Coordinates of C-alpha atoms and ligand atoms in Angstrom, one line a residue:
M21 CA 110.6 139.0 114.1
N22 CA 111.5 142.2 116.2
L23 CA 109.3 143.1 119.2
P24 CA 108.2 146.8 119.1
K25 CA 109.7 149.3 121.6
Q26 CA 106.3 150.6 122.6
A27 CA 102.7 149.4 122.7
R28 CA 99.5 151.1 123.2
L29 CA 97.0 149.8 125.6
V30 CA 93.3 150.6 125.3
E31 CA 91.5 150.4 128.7
V32 CA 88.1 149.3 128.3
G33 CA 87.3 148.7 131.8
P34 CA 84.6 151.4 132.3
R35 CA 82.8 150.2 129.4
D36 CA 83.5 146.4 128.3
G37 CA 84.3 145.7 132.1
L38 CA 81.2 147.3 133.7
Q39 CA 78.6 146.9 130.9
N40 CA 78.0 143.4 132.3
E41 CA 77.3 144.2 136.0
K42 CA 73.9 143.8 137.2
Q43 CA 74.1 145.7 140.4
P44 CA 73.7 149.7 140.1
I45 CA 77.1 151.3 140.1
S46 CA 76.9 155.2 140.9
V47 CA 78.2 157.7 138.5
A48 CA 80.4 158.7 141.2
D49 CA 82.3 155.2 141.2
K50 CA 82.5 155.3 137.3
V51 CA 83.9 158.6 137.2
R52 CA 86.5 157.7 140.1
L53 CA 87.4 154.4 138.2
V54 CA 88.1 156.7 134.9
D55 CA 90.0 159.4 137.0
D56 CA 92.2 156.8 138.7
L57 CA 93.0 155.1 135.3
S58 CA 93.9 158.5 134.1
A59 CA 96.0 159.0 136.9
A60 CA 97.8 155.5 136.6
G61 CA 99.0 156.7 132.9
L62 CA 96.6 155.0 130.4
G63 CA 96.7 156.9 127.2
Y64 CA 93.2 155.6 125.9
I65 CA 90.1 154.9 128.0
E66 CA 86.9 153.7 126.7
V67 CA 84.6 155.6 129.2
G68 CA 81.0 154.5 128.2
S69 CA 78.4 153.4 125.7
F70 CA 75.7 155.6 123.7
V71 CA 73.6 152.3 123.5
S72 CA 69.8 151.7 124.0
P73 CA 69.5 151.8 127.6
K74 CA 66.9 148.9 127.2
W75 CA 69.5 146.9 126.0
V76 CA 72.6 147.4 128.2
P77 CA 70.9 149.2 131.4
Q78 CA 74.3 149.8 133.1
M79 CA 75.7 152.4 130.3
A80 CA 72.7 154.6 130.6
G81 CA 74.5 157.3 132.6
S82 CA 77.4 157.8 130.4
A83 CA 76.8 161.4 129.3
E84 CA 76.9 161.9 133.1
V85 CA 80.0 160.4 133.4
F86 CA 81.7 162.1 130.7
A87 CA 80.6 165.5 132.1
Q88 CA 82.2 164.7 135.5
I89 CA 85.5 162.9 134.7
Q90 CA 88.5 164.8 134.6
Q91 CA 89.8 165.0 131.0
L92 CA 93.6 165.1 131.0
P93 CA 95.7 166.5 127.9
G94 CA 97.0 163.9 125.9
I95 CA 94.6 161.1 126.9
T96 CA 91.6 160.0 124.4
Y97 CA 88.6 159.4 126.4
A98 CA 86.0 157.5 124.1
A99 CA 82.8 156.0 123.8
L100 CA 80.9 153.1 122.0
A101 CA 78.1 154.2 119.5
P102 CA 76.1 151.6 117.6
N103 CA 74.4 154.1 115.1
L104 CA 73.7 157.8 114.4
K105 CA 71.6 158.3 117.4
G106 CA 74.3 156.9 119.8
F107 CA 77.1 159.1 118.1
E108 CA 74.8 162.3 118.3
G109 CA 74.4 161.6 122.0
A110 CA 78.0 161.2 122.4
L111 CA 78.7 164.4 120.6
E112 CA 76.3 166.0 122.8
A113 CA 78.4 164.7 125.8
G114 CA 81.4 166.2 124.3
V115 CA 83.0 162.9 123.4
R116 CA 85.9 163.3 120.6
E117 CA 86.3 159.6 119.9
V118 CA 84.0 156.9 119.1
A119 CA 84.0 153.3 118.4
V120 CA 81.8 151.3 116.2
F121 CA 81.3 147.6 116.3
A122 CA 80.1 144.9 114.2
A123 CA 80.3 141.1 114.3
A124 CA 82.0 138.7 112.3
S125 CA 79.0 136.0 112.7
E126 CA 75.5 136.6 111.6
A127 CA 74.0 135.2 115.1
F128 CA 76.0 137.3 117.3
S129 CA 75.2 140.7 115.1
Q130 CA 71.5 139.7 115.7
K131 CA 71.9 139.1 119.3
N132 CA 74.1 141.8 120.2
I133 CA 72.7 144.9 117.9
N134 CA 69.3 143.4 116.5
C135 CA 70.4 143.3 112.7
S136 CA 72.4 141.7 110.2
I137 CA 76.2 142.6 109.6
R138 CA 75.4 144.1 106.2
E139 CA 72.8 146.3 108.0
S140 CA 75.1 147.3 110.7
L141 CA 77.8 148.3 108.4
E142 CA 75.1 150.3 106.4
R143 CA 74.1 152.1 109.6
F144 CA 77.6 153.3 110.3
A145 CA 77.8 155.1 107.1
P146 CA 75.8 158.2 108.2
L147 CA 77.7 158.0 111.7
M148 CA 81.0 157.9 109.8
D149 CA 79.7 161.0 107.7
A150 CA 78.7 162.8 110.9
A151 CA 82.1 162.0 112.4
R152 CA 84.0 163.4 109.5
Q153 CA 81.9 166.5 109.5
H154 CA 82.9 167.0 113.2
G155 CA 86.4 165.9 113.2
I156 CA 85.6 162.8 115.4
R157 CA 88.0 159.7 115.0
V158 CA 86.5 156.5 114.8
R159 CA 87.5 153.0 115.8
G160 CA 86.1 149.7 114.7
Y161 CA 85.6 146.6 116.6
V162 CA 84.9 143.2 115.1
S163 CA 83.3 140.8 117.4
C164 CA 83.6 136.9 117.6
V165 CA 87.0 136.9 115.6
L166 CA 87.9 133.4 117.0
G167 CA 84.5 132.1 117.4
C168 CA 81.1 132.8 118.1
P169 CA 78.8 131.7 121.1
Y170 CA 76.0 130.7 118.5
D171 CA 77.5 129.9 115.2
G172 CA 80.7 128.3 116.5
L173 CA 83.8 128.5 114.1
V174 CA 84.2 131.9 112.3
P175 CA 86.3 131.6 109.1
P176 CA 89.4 134.3 109.2
E177 CA 88.2 135.3 105.7
Q178 CA 84.7 136.4 107.1
V179 CA 86.5 138.7 109.8
A180 CA 88.9 139.7 107.2
L181 CA 85.9 141.0 104.9
V182 CA 83.9 142.9 107.9
A183 CA 87.3 144.5 109.1
R184 CA 88.2 145.6 105.7
E185 CA 84.7 147.4 105.4
L186 CA 85.3 149.1 108.6
F187 CA 88.7 150.2 107.6
A188 CA 87.6 151.3 104.1
M189 CA 84.6 153.3 105.5
G190 CA 87.3 155.2 107.8
C191 CA 88.1 153.5 111.0
Y192 CA 91.8 154.5 111.6
E193 CA 92.0 151.2 113.5
V194 CA 90.3 147.9 113.7
S195 CA 90.4 146.1 117.1
L196 CA 89.7 142.2 116.4
G197 CA 87.7 140.8 119.3
D198 CA 87.8 137.5 120.8
T199 CA 84.5 137.9 122.4
I200 CA 84.3 134.4 123.8
G201 CA 87.8 134.1 124.8
A202 CA 88.3 130.6 123.5
G203 CA 91.1 131.3 120.7
T204 CA 94.5 130.1 120.9
A205 CA 97.7 131.5 119.9
G206 CA 97.5 129.2 116.4
D207 CA 94.3 130.7 115.8
T208 CA 95.5 134.2 116.4
R209 CA 98.6 134.0 114.1
R210 CA 96.6 132.8 111.1
L211 CA 93.9 135.2 111.9
I212 CA 96.4 138.1 111.7
E213 CA 97.9 136.7 108.7
V214 CA 94.7 136.5 106.7
V215 CA 93.5 140.0 108.2
G216 CA 96.9 141.7 107.5
R217 CA 96.8 140.9 103.8
D218 CA 93.9 143.7 103.7
I219 CA 95.0 146.1 106.5
P220 CA 98.3 147.0 107.5
R221 CA 99.2 145.5 110.8
D222 CA 99.7 149.0 112.5
K223 CA 96.2 149.7 111.8
L224 CA 95.1 146.4 113.7
A225 CA 94.5 145.8 117.5
G226 CA 93.7 142.8 119.7
H227 CA 91.1 142.5 121.9
F228 CA 91.2 139.4 124.0
H229 CA 88.7 138.0 126.7
D230 CA 90.5 135.6 129.0
T231 CA 87.5 133.0 129.4
Y232 CA 89.8 130.0 128.3
G233 CA 93.1 131.6 130.0
Q234 CA 94.6 132.0 126.9
A235 CA 94.7 136.1 126.5
L236 CA 98.2 136.7 127.3
T237 CA 99.5 134.0 125.0
N238 CA 97.7 135.5 122.2
I239 CA 98.9 138.8 122.7
Y240 CA 102.4 137.5 122.8
A241 CA 101.6 135.8 119.5
S242 CA 99.9 139.0 118.2
L243 CA 103.3 141.0 119.3
L244 CA 105.5 138.6 117.2
E245 CA 102.8 139.1 114.4
G246 CA 103.5 142.8 114.7
I247 CA 100.4 144.0 116.4
H248 CA 101.3 146.6 119.0
V249 CA 97.9 148.0 120.1
F250 CA 95.8 145.8 123.0
D251 CA 92.4 146.3 124.5
S252 CA 92.3 145.2 128.1
S253 CA 90.4 146.0 131.2
V254 CA 91.6 146.8 134.5
A255 CA 91.2 143.8 137.2
G256 CA 89.9 141.9 134.3
L257 CA 86.6 143.3 134.6
G258 CA 83.5 142.4 132.6
G259 CA 82.1 140.0 130.0
C260 CA 79.4 140.7 127.3
P261 CA 75.8 140.7 127.8
Y262 CA 75.3 138.7 124.5
A263 CA 77.9 135.9 125.0
K264 CA 77.1 133.7 127.9
G265 CA 79.8 132.6 130.2
A266 CA 82.6 134.7 128.4
T267 CA 84.6 136.5 131.0
G268 CA 86.2 139.7 131.1
N269 CA 88.9 141.2 128.9
V270 CA 92.4 140.2 129.8
A271 CA 93.4 142.1 132.8
T272 CA 95.3 145.4 132.1
E273 CA 97.6 144.9 134.9
D274 CA 98.7 141.5 133.4
V275 CA 99.3 142.5 130.1
L276 CA 101.2 145.6 131.5
Y277 CA 103.4 142.8 133.5
L278 CA 104.1 141.0 130.3
L279 CA 104.9 144.0 128.2
N280 CA 107.0 145.5 131.1
G281 CA 109.1 142.0 131.3
L282 CA 109.7 142.5 127.5
G283 CA 111.0 146.0 127.7
I284 CA 108.0 147.4 125.9
E285 CA 107.1 150.8 126.8
T286 CA 103.6 152.0 127.6
G287 CA 103.9 154.9 130.2
I288 CA 101.4 153.1 132.7
D289 CA 102.3 152.9 136.3
L290 CA 101.6 149.3 137.6
N291 CA 101.3 150.4 141.3
K292 CA 98.7 153.1 140.6
L293 CA 96.9 150.7 138.1
I294 CA 96.7 147.9 140.9
D295 CA 95.2 150.6 143.3
A296 CA 92.4 151.7 140.5
G297 CA 91.7 147.9 139.9
Q298 CA 91.2 147.4 143.9
R299 CA 88.8 150.4 144.3
I300 CA 86.6 149.5 141.7
C301 CA 86.4 145.5 142.8
A302 CA 85.9 146.8 146.5
V303 CA 82.7 148.8 145.0
L304 CA 81.6 145.7 143.4
D305 CA 82.4 143.4 145.9
K306 CA 84.4 141.0 143.7
P307 CA 87.7 139.5 143.8
N308 CA 90.4 141.1 141.6
G309 CA 90.6 139.5 138.3
S310 CA 94.1 140.1 137.7
R311 CA 96.8 137.5 138.7
V312 CA 99.6 140.1 139.0
A313 CA 97.3 142.2 141.2
R314 CA 96.5 139.6 143.4
A315 CA 100.2 138.2 143.5
R316 CA 101.3 141.9 144.4
L317 CA 98.7 142.3 147.1
A318 CA 99.6 139.2 148.8
S319 CA 103.1 139.8 149.0
V320 CA 102.8 143.2 151.0
Ligands
HMG421 P1 66.8 148.0 118.4 O1 65.9 147.8 119.2 O2 66.8 147.3 117.0 O3 66.7 149.7 117.8 O4 68.4 147.9 118.9 P2 65.7 150.7 117.3 O5 66.7 151.7 116.3 O6 64.5 149.8 116.7 O7 65.4 151.3 118.5 C1 64.8 150.8 119.6 C2 64.8 151.9 120.9 O8 66.0 152.1 121.1 C3 64.0 153.2 120.1 O9 63.6 153.9 121.4 C4 65.6 154.2 120.0 O10 65.4 155.3 120.0 C5 66.5 153.6 120.9 P3 61.9 153.7 122.0 O11 61.5 154.4 120.8 O12 61.8 152.2 122.0 O13 61.9 154.3 123.3 N1 67.6 153.6 120.5 C6 68.5 154.2 121.4 N2 68.7 154.8 122.5 C7 70.1 155.3 123.0 N3 71.0 155.1 122.4 C8 71.2 154.7 121.0 C9 69.8 154.1 120.4 N4 69.6 153.6 119.4 C10 68.2 153.1 119.5 N5 72.2 154.5 120.5 C11 70.6 149.1 119.2 C12 69.6 148.2 118.1 C13 72.0 148.9 118.1 C14 70.1 150.3 119.7 C15 70.6 147.9 120.3 O14 70.8 146.6 119.9 C16 71.6 148.3 121.1 O15 72.0 149.1 121.8 N6 72.7 147.3 121.2 C17 73.9 147.5 122.2 C18 74.4 146.3 122.5 C19 75.7 146.4 123.2 O16 76.0 147.6 123.8 N7 76.6 145.4 123.4 C20 77.8 145.5 124.2 C21 78.9 146.1 123.5 S1 79.5 145.2 122.0 C22 80.8 144.4 122.7 O17 80.9 144.3 124.1 C23 82.0 143.6 121.9 C24 83.4 144.2 122.1 O18 83.8 144.5 123.5 C25 84.0 143.6 121.3 C26 84.4 142.2 121.8 O19 84.6 141.7 123.0 O20 84.3 141.3 120.6 C27 83.1 145.7 121.7
MG422 MG1 85.0 142.8 124.4

């Protein structure tokens, strides 16, 4: 299998990374993070969420963040929206791309968005109509693709079913989320093989949390399976409020180091990215979750 010449990284740090933080983070700090990421050459940044502030209080200021970031040409600044209300909020804030999210497991769907998988997909229908009317692109997520914190094993066929529905309703790309970060390379290859029967592989993305330290291996396995879009979070920030114990996404710096080593182009500047990660870690008063960033910083 030939590796791709280029890969796309979807930076989810400002959203998936920060959503789980209990301490207040100012709008100015969030804006600075997004602007730093733009300067580092990320082509796609998930800036925030238009979800219920009662469910995820940290994302409540997303409209203000959108109003204050410097939007550079050629970069996609996206937001998560769980329903039409969220879509309308995003639209009002000037967002030009949204992401919807469904789960592959019933229990996680209930805990995360308070409805069944079927109901969540039905809720997306009016959102997709509105997005089409306004020329807004919609990306889809499926969570718990390699296991659920409540239901345990999730069959790949169940993931394929949900991914197929998202794709059929108009999501241009479906990101497969290992929410609990427990999957292995073998699981990943099997998953892509099954989901890839229904959806072209160039329309799939990998979203790996690194709880068990398998994320980079799973990304390499995905590359071998023809996937070339990966979600990652600067400094490995994050975790999901509804997946206890799950750590953040794989660190963007670490994915970039892997891709650079394979000669796969992304257009991202590793040094600037490390600076962005260090700055937000200082704000959060947390150690940097990127091994590459820690190694580089220790060597200067
Ligand atoms: P609900 O309580 O069932 O909703 O929540 P509801 O329709 O009954 O409304 C309840 C209240 O929320 C009402 O307000 C609504 O107006 C309001 P009230 O009358 O009580 O004052 N409301 C909203 N407010 C703002 N924005 C909205 C919105 N919708 C309703 N969009 C709901 C259902 C989906 C809203 C809720 O469960 C929710 O917001 N969940 C979000 C959970 C979330 O953000 N989780 C993290 C992101 S997913 C993730 O991290 C996984 C991912 O990274 C992939 C992976 O790792 O696998 C993507
Ligand atoms: Mg996630």
